[in-house]
JSON list of N, CA and C in Angstrom, two decimals:
[
{"chain": "A", "resi": 295, "resn": "MET", "atom": "N", "xyz": [21.62, 9.83, 15.77]},
{"chain": "A", "resi": 295, "resn": "MET", "atom": "CA", "xyz": [20.61, 10.41, 14.87]},
{"chain": "A", "resi": 295, "resn": "MET", "atom": "C", "xyz": [20.18, 9.48, 13.83]},
{"chain": "A", "resi": 296, "resn": "GLN", "atom": "N", "xyz": [21.11, 8.76, 13.26]},
{"chain": "A", "resi": 296, "resn": "GLN", "atom": "CA", "xyz": [20.88, 7.93, 12.13]},
{"chain": "A", "resi": 296, "resn": "GLN", "atom": "C", "xyz": [19.98, 6.78, 12.65]},
{"chain": "A", "resi": 297, "resn": "ILE", "atom": "N", "xyz": [19.99, 6.23, 13.88]},
{"chain": "A", "resi": 297, "resn": "ILE", "atom": "CA", "xyz": [19.37, 5.12, 14.37]},
{"chain": "A", "resi": 297, "resn": "ILE", "atom": "C", "xyz": [17.79, 5.51, 14.41]},
{"chain": "A", "resi": 298, "resn": "SER", "atom": "N", "xyz": [17.60, 6.66, 14.98]},
{"chain": "A", "resi": 298, "resn": "SER", "atom": "CA", "xyz": [16.17, 7.13, 15.08]},
{"chain": "A", "resi": 298, "resn": "SER", "atom": "C", "xyz": [15.53, 7.53, 13.75]},
{"chain": "A", "resi": 299, "resn": "ARG", "atom": "N", "xyz": [16.38, 7.88, 12.70]},
{"chain": "A", "resi": 299, "resn": "ARG", "atom": "CA", "xyz": [15.95, 8.25, 11.53]},
{"chain": "A", "resi": 299, "resn": "ARG", "atom": "C", "xyz": [15.47, 6.96, 10.64]},
{"chain": "A", "resi": 300, "resn": "LYS", "atom": "N", "xyz": [16.27, 5.90, 10.86]},
{"chain": "A", "resi": 300, "resn": "LYS", "atom": "CA", "xyz": [15.80, 4.68, 10.18]},
{"chain": "A", "resi": 300, "resn": "LYS", "atom": "C", "xyz": [14.52, 4.16, 10.27]},
{"chain": "A", "resi": 301, "resn": "PRO", "atom": "N", "xyz": [13.99, 3.78, 11.52]},
{"chain": "A", "resi": 301, "resn": "PRO", "atom": "CA", "xyz": [12.78, 3.33, 11.84]},
{"chain": "A", "resi": 301, "resn": "PRO", "atom": "C", "xyz": [11.57, 4.05, 11.22]},
{"chain": "A", "resi": 302, "resn": "ILE", "atom": "N", "xyz": [11.69, 5.39, 11.21]},
{"chain": "A", "resi": 302, "resn": "ILE", "atom": "CA", "xyz": [10.78, 6.34, 10.68]},
{"chain": "A", "resi": 302, "resn": "ILE", "atom": "C", "xyz": [10.60, 6.10, 9.25]},
{"chain": "A", "resi": 303, "resn": "SER", "atom": "N", "xyz": [11.68, 6.23, 8.58]},
{"chain": "A", "resi": 303, "resn": "SER", "atom": "CA", "xyz": [11.67, 6.05, 7.05]},
{"chain": "A", "resi": 303, "resn": "SER", "atom": "C", "xyz": [11.12, 4.59, 6.66]},
{"chain": "A", "resi": 304, "resn": "SER", "atom": "N", "xyz": [11.37, 3.54, 7.57]},
{"chain": "A", "resi": 304, "resn": "SER", "atom": "CA", "xyz": [11.11, 2.24, 7.49]},
{"chain": "A", "resi": 304, "resn": "SER", "atom": "C", "xyz": [9.69, 2.05, 7.62]},
{"chain": "A", "resi": 305, "resn": "ALA", "atom": "N", "xyz": [9.06, 2.96, 8.61]},
{"chain": "A", "resi": 305, "resn": "ALA", "atom": "CA", "xyz": [7.65, 2.82, 8.83]},
{"chain": "A", "resi": 305, "resn": "ALA", "atom": "C", "xyz": [6.79, 3.46, 7.65]},
{"chain": "A", "resi": 306, "resn": "ILE", "atom": "N", "xyz": [7.58, 4.58, 7.08]},
{"chain": "A", "resi": 306, "resn": "ILE", "atom": "CA", "xyz": [6.73, 5.28, 5.94]},
{"chain": "A", "resi": 306, "resn": "ILE", "atom": "C", "xyz": [6.90, 4.35, 4.82]},
{"chain": "A", "resi": 307, "resn": "GLU", "atom": "N", "xyz": [8.00, 3.52, 4.57]},
{"chain": "A", "resi": 307, "resn": "GLU", "atom": "CA", "xyz": [7.92, 2.72, 3.43]},
{"chain": "A", "resi": 307, "resn": "GLU", "atom": "C", "xyz": [6.95, 1.56, 3.60]},
{"chain": "A", "resi": 308, "resn": "THR", "atom": "N", "xyz": [6.79, 1.14, 4.76]},
{"chain": "A", "resi": 308, "resn": "THR", "atom": "CA", "xyz": [5.85, -0.04, 4.91]},
{"chain": "A", "resi": 308, "resn": "THR", "atom": "C", "xyz": [4.50, 0.43, 4.75]},
{"chain": "A", "resi": 309, "resn": "ALA", "atom": "N", "xyz": [4.18, 1.73, 5.20]},
{"chain": "A", "resi": 309, "resn": "ALA", "atom": "CA", "xyz": [2.87, 2.37, 5.06]},
{"chain": "A", "resi": 309, "resn": "ALA", "atom": "C", "xyz": [2.56, 2.44, 3.65]},
{"chain": "A", "resi": 310, "resn": "CYS", "atom": "N", "xyz": [3.64, 3.00, 2.76]},
{"chain": "A", "resi": 310, "resn": "CYS", "atom": "CA", "xyz": [3.37, 3.21, 1.43]},
{"chain": "A", "resi": 310, "resn": "CYS", "atom": "C", "xyz": [3.16, 1.76, 0.65]},
{"chain": "A", "resi": 311, "resn": "LYS", "atom": "N", "xyz": [3.79, 0.83, 1.11]},
{"chain": "A", "resi": 311, "resn": "LYS", "atom": "CA", "xyz": [3.73, -0.44, 0.47]},
{"chain": "A", "resi": 311, "resn": "LYS", "atom": "C", "xyz": [2.19, -1.06, 0.70]},
{"chain": "A", "resi": 312, "resn": "HIS", "atom": "N", "xyz": [1.76, -0.74, 1.93]},
{"chain": "A", "resi": 312, "resn": "HIS", "atom": "CA", "xyz": [0.41, -1.27, 2.41]},
{"chain": "A", "resi": 312, "resn": "HIS", "atom": "C", "xyz": [-0.66, -0.61, 1.60]},
{"chain": "A", "resi": 313, "resn": "ALA", "atom": "N", "xyz": [-0.30, 0.76, 1.41]},
{"chain": "A", "resi": 313, "resn": "ALA", "atom": "CA", "xyz": [-1.31, 1.54, 0.59]},
{"chain": "A", "resi": 313, "resn": "ALA", "atom": "C", "xyz": [-1.35, 1.15, -0.73]},
{"chain": "A", "resi": 314, "resn": "LEU", "atom": "N", "xyz": [-0.20, 0.96, -1.40]},
{"chain": "A", "resi": 314, "resn": "LEU", "atom": "CA", "xyz": [-0.14, 0.55, -2.78]},
{"chain": "A", "resi": 314, "resn": "LEU", "atom": "C", "xyz": [-0.79, -0.76, -3.00]},
{"chain": "A", "resi": 315, "resn": "ALA", "atom": "N", "xyz": [-0.66, -1.73, -2.00]},
{"chain": "A", "resi": 315, "resn": "ALA", "atom": "CA", "xyz": [-1.14, -2.98, -2.08]},
{"chain": "A", "resi": 315, "resn": "ALA", "atom": "C", "xyz": [-2.55, -3.04, -1.92]},
{"chain": "A", "resi": 316, "resn": "SER", "atom": "N", "xyz": [-2.99, -2.33, -1.06]},
{"chain": "A", "resi": 316, "resn": "SER", "atom": "CA", "xyz": [-4.43, -2.19, -0.84]},
{"chain": "A", "resi": 316, "resn": "SER", "atom": "C", "xyz": [-5.22, -1.56, -1.98]},
{"chain": "A", "resi": 317, "resn": "ALA", "atom": "N", "xyz": [-4.51, -0.39, -2.56]},
{"chain": "A", "resi": 317, "resn": "ALA", "atom": "CA", "xyz": [-4.97, 0.22, -3.79]},
{"chain": "A", "resi": 317, "resn": "ALA", "atom": "C", "xyz": [-5.11, -0.57, -4.92]},
{"chain": "A", "resi": 318, "resn": "MET", "atom": "N", "xyz": [-4.04, -1.52, -5.33]},
{"chain": "A", "resi": 318, "resn": "MET", "atom": "CA", "xyz": [-3.96, -2.38, -6.23]},
{"chain": "A", "resi": 318, "resn": "MET", "atom": "C", "xyz": [-5.09, -3.55, -6.10]},
{"chain": "A", "resi": 319, "resn": "THR", "atom": "N", "xyz": [-5.30, -4.01, -4.86]},
{"chain": "A", "resi": 319, "resn": "THR", "atom": "CA", "xyz": [-6.26, -5.03, -4.54]},
{"chain": "A", "resi": 319, "resn": "THR", "atom": "C", "xyz": [-7.73, -4.46, -4.69]},
{"chain": "A", "resi": 320, "resn": "GLY", "atom": "N", "xyz": [-7.95, -3.19, -4.15]},
{"chain": "A", "resi": 320, "resn": "GLY", "atom": "CA", "xyz": [-9.33, -2.50, -4.31]},
{"chain": "A", "resi": 320, "resn": "GLY", "atom": "C", "xyz": [-9.64, -2.21, -5.81]},
{"chain": "A", "resi": 321, "resn": "SER", "atom": "N", "xyz": [-8.68, -1.79, -6.59]},
{"chain": "A", "resi": 321, "resn": "SER", "atom": "CA", "xyz": [-8.99, -1.66, -7.93]},
{"chain": "A", "resi": 321, "resn": "SER", "atom": "C", "xyz": [-9.21, -2.98, -8.80]},
{"chain": "A", "resi": 322, "resn": "GLU", "atom": "N", "xyz": [-8.55, -3.93, -8.32]},
{"chain": "A", "resi": 322, "resn": "GLU", "atom": "CA", "xyz": [-8.65, -5.19, -8.96]},
{"chain": "A", "resi": 322, "resn": "GLU", "atom": "C", "xyz": [-10.04, -5.82, -8.73]},
{"chain": "A", "resi": 323, "resn": "ILE", "atom": "N", "xyz": [-10.54, -5.73, -7.41]},
{"chain": "A", "resi": 323, "resn": "ILE", "atom": "CA", "xyz": [-11.84, -6.34, -7.16]},
{"chain": "A", "resi": 323, "resn": "ILE", "atom": "C", "xyz": [-12.82, -5.24, -7.75]},
{"chain": "A", "resi": 324, "resn": "TYR", "atom": "N", "xyz": [-12.66, -4.07, -8.01]},
{"chain": "A", "resi": 324, "resn": "TYR", "atom": "CA", "xyz": [-13.60, -3.06, -8.44]},
{"chain": "A", "resi": 324, "resn": "TYR", "atom": "C", "xyz": [-13.57, -3.44, -9.91]},
{"chain": "A", "resi": 325, "resn": "THR", "atom": "N", "xyz": [-12.51, -3.85, -10.59]},
{"chain": "A", "resi": 325, "resn": "THR", "atom": "CA", "xyz": [-12.44, -3.97, -12.00]},
{"chain": "A", "resi": 325, "resn": "THR", "atom": "C", "xyz": [-13.22, -5.34, -12.37]},
{"chain": "A", "resi": 326, "resn": "HIS", "atom": "N", "xyz": [-12.98, -6.23, -11.48]},
{"chain": "A", "resi": 326, "resn": "HIS", "atom": "CA", "xyz": [-13.42, -7.66, -11.63]},
{"chain": "A", "resi": 326, "resn": "HIS", "atom": "C", "xyz": [-14.91, -7.58, -11.45]},
{"chain": "A", "resi": 327, "resn": "GLY", "atom": "N", "xyz": [-15.58, -6.77, -10.48]},
{"chain": "A", "resi": 327, "resn": "GLY", "atom": "CA", "xyz": [-16.84, -6.60, -10.18]},
{"chain": "A", "resi": 327, "resn": "GLY", "atom": "C", "xyz": [-17.68, -5.90, -11.37]},
{"chain": "A", "resi": 328, "resn": "LYS", "atom": "N", "xyz": [-17.11, -4.95, -11.89]},
{"chain": "A", "resi": 328, "resn": "LYS", "atom": "CA", "xyz": [-17.68, -4.22, -12.96]},
{"chain": "A", "resi": 328, "resn": "LYS", "atom": "C", "xyz": [-17.71, -5.10, -14.21]},
{"chain": "A", "resi": 329, "resn": "ARG", "atom": "N", "xyz": [-16.79, -6.02, -14.42]},
{"chain": "A", "resi": 329, "resn": "ARG", "atom": "CA", "xyz": [-16.57, -6.86, -15.60]},
{"chain": "A", "resi": 329, "resn": "ARG", "atom": "C", "xyz": [-17.77, -8.02, -15.46]},
{"chain": "A", "resi": 330, "resn": "ARG", "atom": "N", "xyz": [-18.02, -8.53, -14.21]},
{"chain": "A", "resi": 330, "resn": "ARG", "atom": "CA", "xyz": [-18.96, -9.63, -13.85]},
{"chain": "A", "resi": 330, "resn": "ARG", "atom": "C", "xyz": [-20.30, -9.03, -14.29]},
{"chain": "A", "resi": 331, "resn": "SER", "atom": "N", "xyz": [-20.63, -7.87, -13.78]},
{"chain": "A", "resi": 331, "resn": "SER", "atom": "CA", "xyz": [-22.12, -7.17, -13.80]},
{"chain": "A", "resi": 331, "resn": "SER", "atom": "C", "xyz": [-22.01, -6.43, -15.15]}
]
C-alpha cells in the first residue's frame, strides 16, 4: 500500500509546486506590467 500511496503524494506535491511557480510568475509579470504602465 505504501508503494501506491507514494506516487499520489508525489503527484500532488508536483502539482502544488507547479501551481506555486505559475502563481509567482503570473503575479511577477502582472506587477511588472502595472509598474511599466
